[in-house]
């Protein structure tokens, strides 16, 4: 069992979850993820890591509440124990000296891009971070990201923070600021991953996306996390989750992500599962 | 006893049937199909054994169980002695008695089998194991004095559990590291409840725990800690990480929604209890028309699972004939009884979806059988122009698995075969890396429970020799 150290809503619908898991904290690297099971009847869901403290043996994730499992996580209180917190899983994001790196984060990715930015900075790169959110009240960790980067850019859909618009504004904002990235790394919701890849392709900016398909084991055993990269079948949990965004078959990926939607949003499920929440 | 004795004894050529759930009833539940022998039937079946002077059956068992020995104990109704005998060589009798391909192993060499039906060695083994569990008096073996040596075991499947069992009895300290949240490997996440209930696997795991094994679940060797890091702390390490990497057919449309690997399908149901969704959180599709591709035990398990999940029609699509099906005969019969439709000599070549990326039909070719190939089975050859479409809502691909790549990828110094398995020395199960042994599916590729256990015994003996300075 793994003890919950902290669980708080950080911005609406997004929660920061810190768990004591010393073995994970000792070995985790940017871009990797853990598999969490909120209770004995729970499913195994993957969460990227946003921070960790190897000394204290704790690991932090930001998660967005979407369905039953994340709803269970959102009700956890400090001191509670959860049955599964396994990791690290996946390959770490390769951290090299490339020159200028642009780290893009949206929703939970604003959190999980943080260790990537920090490591790239430590490796001697110029690092910029770019946050996309619907509104100012959904922006978090701006300062924390500022401490590990040379500049933070923000866009919000309603213009209440940073520039008004969405990720489509990114290339123009980079040009204005005179930033020419040698590498773009994107974490967060699928649409952001896809759209950023589409924008950077004509610009020739190498773009790495941290993919988030449906998973079960996270160790390469079940095959549910498969996706097509450059026409080849890859398993996100062992071959990724980072891939070249310009090589991904996005239409297929979007369809696969929805494969259990009919079950998950079945209203019957909501009422019957409420009994064991 | 002399050589003529078998001839004098009247031969009882028919094996006692094992009672099982009615096929219409069992289509609707995940409970075990076969009930096992009641004691009197077990004794009757055991009496059929000729107690041959040279027990060929024993040569057919990869772990060399003293088969006449334990059968004699059943005849004498000394079930406690029988289970003790079994456990001398097999730590997991309740499991082997259920899933071993006996007809290919011990029972194939049974002398009566030449004239009639062989003695039901597997069922008798299962009987003793279940008798022990029901009696509530689990006998613990005699333990050797502690040696103070520490062994790490990767994976809690049959290979890992067997190594742990043997080394603990020999007095070594054993820690098992398991990536999933439950022990048992394929026995827990793959083989369905109706063939091998998870409580039985749990019982065997509990036994190994009582022998003193420390078990760390949710621990992924390679990433949580590497093999090299573990070697700093442990005197020896055994890798039993299995063949968990599913194969696909490499035909168009395999990433459509509605296409599953057997591992995904079975894991959702068995490990994650998807059949009890929404009580359990992991969903599983309940399509009405399911096609399972493959012909082995994994395919049979998937098809029978689909039946139980309520599919109207379940097809098993296999490119060779009935005679070539690699699955156990008993399970093929069970599947037929349960209404699985066999589409033999059929090869899927393309999966076709609708505009939303959902599978809707499968294009297949009819096949004919040619000359035997390297595997000794007749080679399936496509009949040109025989293409046809099979409408289907779900396809489960059960054509095989390769060794799990996690350990090979993260462990320098391990020689890996072309097929992705860890290379070992057959006589000792030693790998090319010092202080590391390996066995089971990670070495052989998808094989059997008993072969994994056989490897494990060899490894345990070799590890013991190494730890006690006998080499
Ligand atoms: C490598 C990896 C890292 C991830 N990191 C994070 C993270 O740091 N923070 C975080 O909030 N999420 C992360 N995710 C996504 C997260 O695992 C899912 O949001 C979660 O599994 C949803 O579970 P649920 O039971 O709450 O929702 P469900 O009931 O399973 O989902 C409800 C419906 O929402 C859809 N859905 C919406 N978004 C997702 C999504 N992202 N993944 C899967 N299904 C989705 C599904 O199709 C489903 O039908 C990550 C995913 C992967 C593969
Ligand atoms: C559906 C199905 C039906 C089958 N039916 C039969 C049958 O009827 N009869 C029969 O004899 N055989 C059958 N088999 C085959 C049999 O189950 C396997 O040969 C056997 O389980 C192999 O044992 P193993 O210990 O080598 O590996 P596994 O049982 O695969 O166990 C490996 C364990 O290691 C863990 N692991 C993997 N990587 C790591 C890591 N890096 N760190 C920590 N842990 C790790 C896995 O999670 C798993 O628990 C069947 C297989 C399947 C899939
Ligand atoms: S372990 Fe398997 S092969 Fe050996 S005697 Fe038992 S059923 Fe036969
Ligand atoms: S999550 Fe099962 S193979 Fe990737």
XYZ file of C-alpha atoms in Angstrom, chain B:
471
model
C 6.647 -57.457 -8.029
C 7.645 -58.907 -11.364
C 7.350 -57.975 -14.978
C 4.315 -60.152 -15.653
C 2.200 -58.540 -13.024
C 0.529 -56.008 -15.311
C -0.638 -58.766 -17.602
C -2.200 -60.690 -14.739
C -4.163 -57.731 -13.488
C -7.370 -57.254 -15.483
C -7.068 -54.136 -17.558
C -9.630 -51.477 -16.880
C -9.524 -49.603 -20.184
C -11.962 -46.794 -19.497
C -10.999 -43.801 -17.425
C -13.444 -42.482 -14.880
C -15.136 -39.371 -16.216
C -14.732 -36.171 -14.257
C -18.030 -34.487 -13.466
C -18.407 -31.064 -15.031
C -20.863 -28.201 -15.261
C -23.641 -28.589 -17.802
C -22.595 -26.848 -21.007
C -25.670 -24.650 -21.234
C -25.277 -23.564 -17.645
C -21.576 -22.852 -17.890
C -22.003 -20.601 -20.907
C -23.426 -18.120 -18.441
C -20.836 -18.129 -15.673
C -17.104 -17.958 -15.044
C -17.070 -20.773 -12.498
C -14.808 -23.734 -12.991
C -16.048 -26.134 -15.645
C -14.770 -29.393 -14.137
C -15.574 -30.320 -10.536
C -12.772 -32.797 -9.946
C -13.011 -36.416 -8.774
C -14.834 -37.263 -5.584
C -12.587 -39.463 -3.343
C -14.170 -42.794 -4.296
C -13.870 -42.074 -8.005
C -10.251 -41.033 -7.498
C -9.508 -44.333 -5.782
C -11.233 -46.281 -8.568
C -9.283 -44.387 -11.200
C -6.053 -44.890 -9.276
C -6.716 -48.642 -9.158
C -6.455 -48.724 -12.939
C -2.736 -47.990 -12.615
C -0.668 -51.099 -13.322
C 2.160 -49.919 -11.096
C 4.573 -50.772 -13.883
C 8.053 -51.749 -12.897
C 9.376 -49.292 -15.402
C 7.006 -46.331 -15.188
C 7.258 -44.721 -18.616
C 4.777 -42.024 -17.555
C 7.430 -40.614 -15.293
C 9.735 -39.948 -18.242
C 6.940 -37.909 -19.808
C 6.718 -35.534 -16.892
C 9.117 -32.603 -17.268
C 9.636 -32.478 -13.507
C 9.798 -36.257 -13.049
C 7.014 -36.665 -10.493
C 6.961 -40.115 -8.845
C 3.671 -40.922 -10.538
C 3.256 -44.581 -9.458
C 4.252 -43.493 -5.952
C 1.502 -40.945 -5.524
C -1.044 -43.166 -7.245
C -0.220 -46.034 -4.877
C -0.963 -43.693 -1.977
C -4.386 -42.906 -3.459
C -5.129 -46.617 -3.833
C -4.247 -47.011 -0.142
C -6.469 -43.988 0.620
C -3.526 -42.320 2.296
C -4.119 -38.970 0.610
C -1.767 -37.156 2.962
C 1.100 -39.386 1.858
C 0.066 -38.841 -1.759
C 0.231 -35.080 -1.626
C 3.550 -35.258 0.223
C 4.944 -37.407 -2.560
C 3.678 -34.983 -5.201
C 5.159 -31.989 -3.497
C 8.587 -33.567 -3.431
C 8.859 -32.576 -7.065
C 5.959 -30.250 -7.855
C 5.179 -27.170 -5.837
C 2.043 -26.370 -7.842
C 0.044 -29.618 -8.186
C -3.398 -27.975 -8.131
C -2.314 -25.951 -11.153
C -0.504 -28.641 -13.138
C -3.305 -31.095 -12.488
C -5.609 -28.637 -14.232
C -3.623 -27.137 -17.080
C -0.764 -29.465 -17.956
C -1.065 -30.885 -21.471
C -1.087 -34.351 -19.892
C -2.096 -36.081 -23.121
C 1.212 -34.944 -24.614
C 3.313 -35.707 -21.556
C 2.881 -38.234 -18.770
C -0.378 -39.770 -20.020
C 0.953 -40.180 -23.527
C 3.450 -42.758 -22.252
C 1.042 -44.617 -19.939
C 1.072 -48.327 -20.812
C -2.715 -48.770 -20.588
C -3.030 -45.955 -23.071
C -1.755 -48.309 -25.762
C -4.860 -50.488 -25.414
C -7.429 -48.090 -23.972
C -7.482 -44.781 -22.145
C -4.428 -43.874 -20.087
C -4.694 -43.388 -16.346
C -5.910 -39.833 -15.617
C -2.694 -38.740 -14.006
C -3.519 -35.026 -14.150
C -6.955 -35.458 -12.612
C -5.513 -37.548 -9.781
C -2.910 -34.899 -9.162
C -5.615 -32.268 -9.019
C -7.613 -34.483 -6.668
C -4.801 -34.683 -4.119
C -4.085 -30.962 -4.248
C -7.746 -30.098 -3.778
C -8.096 -32.687 -1.046
C -5.254 -31.050 0.848
C -6.752 -27.588 0.455
C -10.167 -28.827 1.615
C -8.683 -30.646 4.606
C -7.330 -27.336 5.843
C -4.184 -29.072 7.041
C -1.467 -27.685 4.867
C 1.683 -29.593 5.653
C 4.870 -27.562 5.592
C 8.045 -29.194 4.336
C 11.163 -29.631 6.392
C 13.304 -26.553 5.986
C 17.093 -26.619 5.782
C 18.953 -24.367 8.200
C 19.287 -20.759 7.069
C 22.275 -20.083 4.864
C 22.110 -16.301 4.997
C 22.308 -16.113 1.202
C 19.877 -13.832 -0.606
C 18.252 -14.509 -3.958
C 16.137 -12.107 -6.027
C 13.450 -13.603 -8.267
C 11.963 -11.553 -11.107
C 8.339 -12.418 -11.853
C 5.785 -14.327 -9.806
C 4.637 -16.704 -12.549
C 5.085 -20.475 -12.359
C 8.832 -20.195 -13.011
C 9.448 -17.597 -10.324
C 7.233 -19.299 -7.750
C 8.952 -22.633 -8.298
C 12.451 -21.222 -7.949
C 11.368 -19.445 -4.776
C 9.841 -22.614 -3.362
C 12.941 -24.720 -3.943
C 15.441 -22.174 -2.687
C 13.461 -21.389 0.466
C 13.322 -25.059 1.397
C 17.090 -25.202 0.913
C 17.498 -22.428 3.477
C 18.101 -19.381 1.298
C 16.367 -16.043 1.622
C 14.142 -15.219 -1.357
C 12.554 -11.967 -2.497
C 10.152 -12.023 -5.455
C 9.675 -8.863 -7.517
C 6.449 -8.736 -9.524
C 5.451 -5.971 -11.946
C 1.695 -6.421 -11.616
C -0.442 -5.968 -8.523
C -1.061 -9.683 -8.185
C 1.057 -12.847 -8.312
C 0.703 -15.798 -10.670
C 1.745 -14.407 -14.047
C -0.263 -15.876 -16.904
C -2.051 -18.131 -14.429
C -3.710 -15.041 -12.975
C -4.028 -12.611 -15.848
C -4.361 -15.036 -18.775
C -5.895 -18.424 -18.022
C -9.571 -17.824 -17.225
C -11.321 -18.604 -13.968
C -13.423 -21.329 -15.572
C -10.290 -23.334 -16.238
C -8.074 -22.287 -13.349
C -9.725 -20.259 -10.580
C -7.561 -17.435 -9.284
C -8.216 -18.601 -5.713
C -6.248 -21.760 -6.504
C -3.321 -19.749 -7.772
C -3.669 -17.559 -4.690
C -3.466 -20.646 -2.501
C -0.171 -21.716 -4.059
C 1.207 -18.194 -3.768
C 0.221 -18.155 -0.097
C 2.142 -21.389 0.386
C 5.311 -19.894 -1.053
C 4.790 -16.870 1.156
C 4.447 -19.122 4.191
C 7.718 -20.773 3.298
C 9.169 -17.314 3.870
C 9.236 -15.572 0.489
C 9.179 -11.796 0.575
C 7.048 -10.507 -2.274
C 7.252 -6.989 -3.683
C 4.313 -6.295 -5.991
C 4.173 -3.293 -8.361
C 7.923 -3.578 -8.797
C 9.227 -3.448 -12.340
C 12.697 -4.882 -12.547
C 14.562 -2.890 -15.165
C 13.004 0.439 -14.264
C 12.040 0.466 -10.567
C 15.495 -1.056 -10.065
C 17.722 -2.660 -12.637
C 19.095 -6.179 -12.519
C 22.548 -4.703 -11.878
C 21.265 -2.719 -8.913
C 19.602 -5.809 -7.460
C 22.834 -7.758 -7.877
C 24.515 -5.328 -5.503
C 22.181 -6.518 -2.783
C 21.497 -10.137 -3.714
C 23.870 -13.057 -4.139
C 21.999 -14.468 -7.136
C 19.107 -13.512 -9.376
C 16.581 -15.547 -11.358
C 14.637 -14.039 -14.266
C 11.204 -15.578 -14.860
C 9.570 -12.639 -16.582
C 7.574 -14.642 -19.117
C 6.452 -14.145 -22.695
C 4.157 -11.211 -22.355
C 4.598 -9.405 -25.670
C 1.591 -10.083 -27.915
C 2.002 -10.723 -31.620
C -0.209 -9.159 -34.206
C -0.784 -10.440 -37.739
C 0.711 -7.463 -39.547
C -2.330 -7.109 -41.773
C -4.186 -3.855 -42.545
C -6.688 -2.648 -39.971
C -5.197 -4.158 -36.851
C -5.408 -0.899 -34.924
C -9.135 -0.491 -35.524
C -11.332 -0.230 -32.477
C -12.712 -3.641 -31.705
C -9.430 -5.447 -32.393
C -7.808 -6.909 -29.283
C -4.782 -8.931 -28.441
C -5.774 -12.008 -26.448
C -3.675 -10.630 -23.611
C -5.714 -7.445 -23.438
C -8.974 -9.328 -23.695
C -8.077 -11.889 -21.053
C -6.372 -9.411 -18.719
C -9.405 -7.157 -18.689
C -11.510 -10.131 -17.686
C -9.252 -12.132 -15.380
C -6.866 -9.793 -13.637
C -9.083 -6.712 -13.736
C -12.409 -8.564 -13.335
C -13.997 -6.767 -16.273
C -16.788 -9.340 -16.276
C -17.966 -7.726 -13.069
C -17.955 -4.189 -14.541
C -19.271 -1.775 -13.306
C -18.730 -3.220 -9.815
C -15.080 -3.294 -10.883
C -13.890 -0.251 -12.813
C -12.209 -1.855 -15.822
C -14.603 -2.034 -18.777
C -14.768 -4.820 -21.326
C -16.636 -4.735 -24.597
C -19.607 -7.043 -24.988
C -19.884 -7.347 -28.768
C -22.412 -9.709 -30.269
C -20.237 -11.238 -32.968
C -16.676 -12.133 -32.002
C -13.967 -13.769 -34.086
C -10.924 -15.196 -32.334
C -7.882 -15.765 -34.524
C -5.622 -18.668 -33.542
C -5.887 -22.298 -32.493
C -3.973 -22.745 -29.266
C -4.996 -22.683 -25.613
C -4.957 -18.905 -25.649
C -7.421 -18.800 -28.549
C -9.674 -21.380 -26.891
C -9.631 -19.377 -23.643
C -10.490 -16.165 -25.481
C -13.347 -17.737 -27.432
C -14.854 -19.330 -24.347
C -14.517 -16.029 -22.490
C -16.410 -14.275 -25.294
C -19.177 -16.879 -24.972
C -19.445 -16.155 -21.273
C -19.513 -12.410 -21.821
C -22.729 -12.992 -23.726
C -21.734 -12.838 -27.384
C -24.368 -14.255 -29.720
C -21.856 -15.803 -32.036
C -18.231 -16.708 -31.387
C -16.029 -17.893 -34.222
C -12.642 -19.465 -33.947
C -10.671 -18.712 -37.080
C -7.687 -20.973 -37.657
C -5.596 -21.399 -40.754
C -5.032 -25.152 -40.458
C -7.433 -28.043 -39.803
C -9.097 -29.520 -36.721
C -6.374 -32.099 -36.422
C -3.667 -29.431 -36.281
C -5.228 -27.322 -33.497
C -2.436 -26.889 -30.932
C -4.868 -26.452 -28.026
C -5.503 -29.263 -25.575
C -8.098 -31.699 -26.872
C -10.175 -31.433 -23.705
C -10.446 -27.662 -24.123
C -11.318 -27.926 -27.820
C -14.175 -30.250 -26.854
C -15.305 -27.900 -24.119
C -15.308 -25.011 -26.584
C -17.349 -27.016 -29.096
C -19.872 -27.974 -26.419
C -20.186 -24.358 -25.413
C -21.115 -23.394 -28.947
C -17.918 -21.892 -30.364
C -18.104 -22.082 -34.161
C -14.893 -23.364 -35.744
C -13.878 -21.721 -39.005
C -10.975 -23.949 -39.932
C -8.651 -23.552 -42.913
C -9.351 -19.838 -42.835
C -6.803 -17.022 -42.897
C -7.667 -13.401 -42.103
C -5.932 -11.011 -44.485
C -7.552 -7.654 -43.793
C -9.662 -5.960 -41.145
C -12.153 -3.418 -42.370
C -13.627 -0.585 -40.345
C -16.380 1.972 -40.603
C -15.816 5.713 -40.989
C -15.369 6.114 -37.206
C -12.530 3.627 -36.958
C -14.636 0.734 -35.645
C -14.150 -2.772 -36.959
C -17.038 -4.097 -39.041
C -15.781 -7.015 -41.079
C -12.837 -9.254 -41.705
C -11.617 -10.385 -45.097
C -10.430 -13.996 -45.144
C -8.982 -16.541 -47.508
C -9.752 -20.238 -47.578
C -6.762 -22.496 -47.143
C -5.708 -25.974 -48.175
C -3.128 -28.150 -46.443
C 0.077 -28.950 -48.257
C 3.208 -30.858 -47.273
C 4.444 -30.786 -43.652
C 6.649 -27.768 -42.802
C 9.540 -27.435 -40.293
C 7.069 -27.686 -37.419
C 5.951 -31.085 -38.731
C 2.426 -29.824 -39.324
C 0.982 -29.647 -42.800
C 1.608 -26.278 -44.324
C -1.502 -24.158 -44.903
C -1.691 -22.710 -48.407
C -4.106 -20.039 -49.560
C -6.606 -20.938 -52.246
C -6.429 -18.150 -54.773
C -9.606 -16.182 -55.342
C -11.359 -17.707 -52.336
C -11.614 -14.351 -50.551
C -14.736 -13.776 -48.509
C -15.962 -11.285 -45.916
C -16.955 -12.195 -42.395
C -19.001 -9.540 -40.581
C -17.750 -9.129 -37.007
C -17.831 -6.589 -34.163
C -14.700 -7.767 -32.445
C -11.567 -9.678 -33.352
C -9.322 -11.171 -30.705
C -5.851 -11.997 -31.950
C -4.414 -15.052 -30.214
C -1.529 -16.069 -32.424
C 1.290 -15.989 -29.904
C 3.579 -13.963 -27.650
C 7.287 -13.205 -27.530
C 9.500 -12.876 -24.496
C 8.908 -9.708 -22.516
C 11.553 -7.185 -23.676
C 11.853 -5.163 -20.459
C 14.685 -7.092 -18.822
C 16.665 -7.685 -22.045
C 16.376 -3.954 -22.829
C 17.679 -2.805 -19.458
C 20.279 -5.452 -18.619
C 23.693 -5.216 -20.232
C 25.611 -8.474 -20.494
C 22.654 -10.765 -21.170
C 22.845 -12.626 -24.450
C 19.498 -12.461 -26.247
C 18.397 -14.894 -28.952
C 17.088 -13.858 -32.339
C 13.563 -14.420 -31.067
C 14.103 -12.092 -28.121
C 14.561 -14.732 -25.431
C 17.327 -14.849 -22.851
C 19.980 -17.396 -23.811
C 20.729 -19.950 -21.092
C 22.763 -23.081 -20.608
C 20.320 -25.993 -20.696
C 21.969 -27.993 -17.943
C 22.144 -25.148 -15.425
C 19.762 -22.394 -16.634
C 22.692 -19.983 -16.302
C 22.613 -16.896 -18.483
C 25.697 -15.276 -19.994
C 25.744 -12.807 -17.108
C 27.421 -13.785 -13.862
C 25.061 -14.648 -10.958
C 21.980 -14.452 -13.212
C 19.802 -17.469 -14.084
C 16.657 -17.534 -16.209
C 13.852 -19.913 -17.158
C 10.310 -20.317 -18.398
C 8.751 -18.341 -21.211
C 11.407 -15.592 -21.126
C 13.830 -18.263 -22.354
C 11.579 -20.514 -24.449
C 8.993 -18.103 -25.749
C 5.375 -19.024 -25.107
C 5.523 -22.599 -23.742
C 3.854 -24.417 -20.847
C 3.483 -24.134 -17.103
C 5.287 -27.361 -16.434
C 8.214 -26.540 -18.723
C 8.606 -23.231 -16.902
C 8.643 -25.167 -13.640
C 11.113 -27.666 -15.045
C 13.500 -24.850 -15.964
C 13.002 -23.351 -12.545
C 14.003 -26.560 -10.785
C 17.174 -26.779 -12.826
C 17.944 -23.155 -12.030
C 17.241 -23.598 -8.320
C 19.583 -26.586 -8.120
C 22.309 -24.672 -9.919
C 21.823 -21.551 -7.794
C 22.005 -23.696 -4.657
C 25.268 -25.232 -5.816
C 26.682 -21.798 -6.499
C 25.541 -20.352 -3.172
C 26.936 -23.244 -1.173
C 30.259 -23.133 -2.953
C 29.891 -26.530 -4.610
C 31.169 -25.380 -7.947
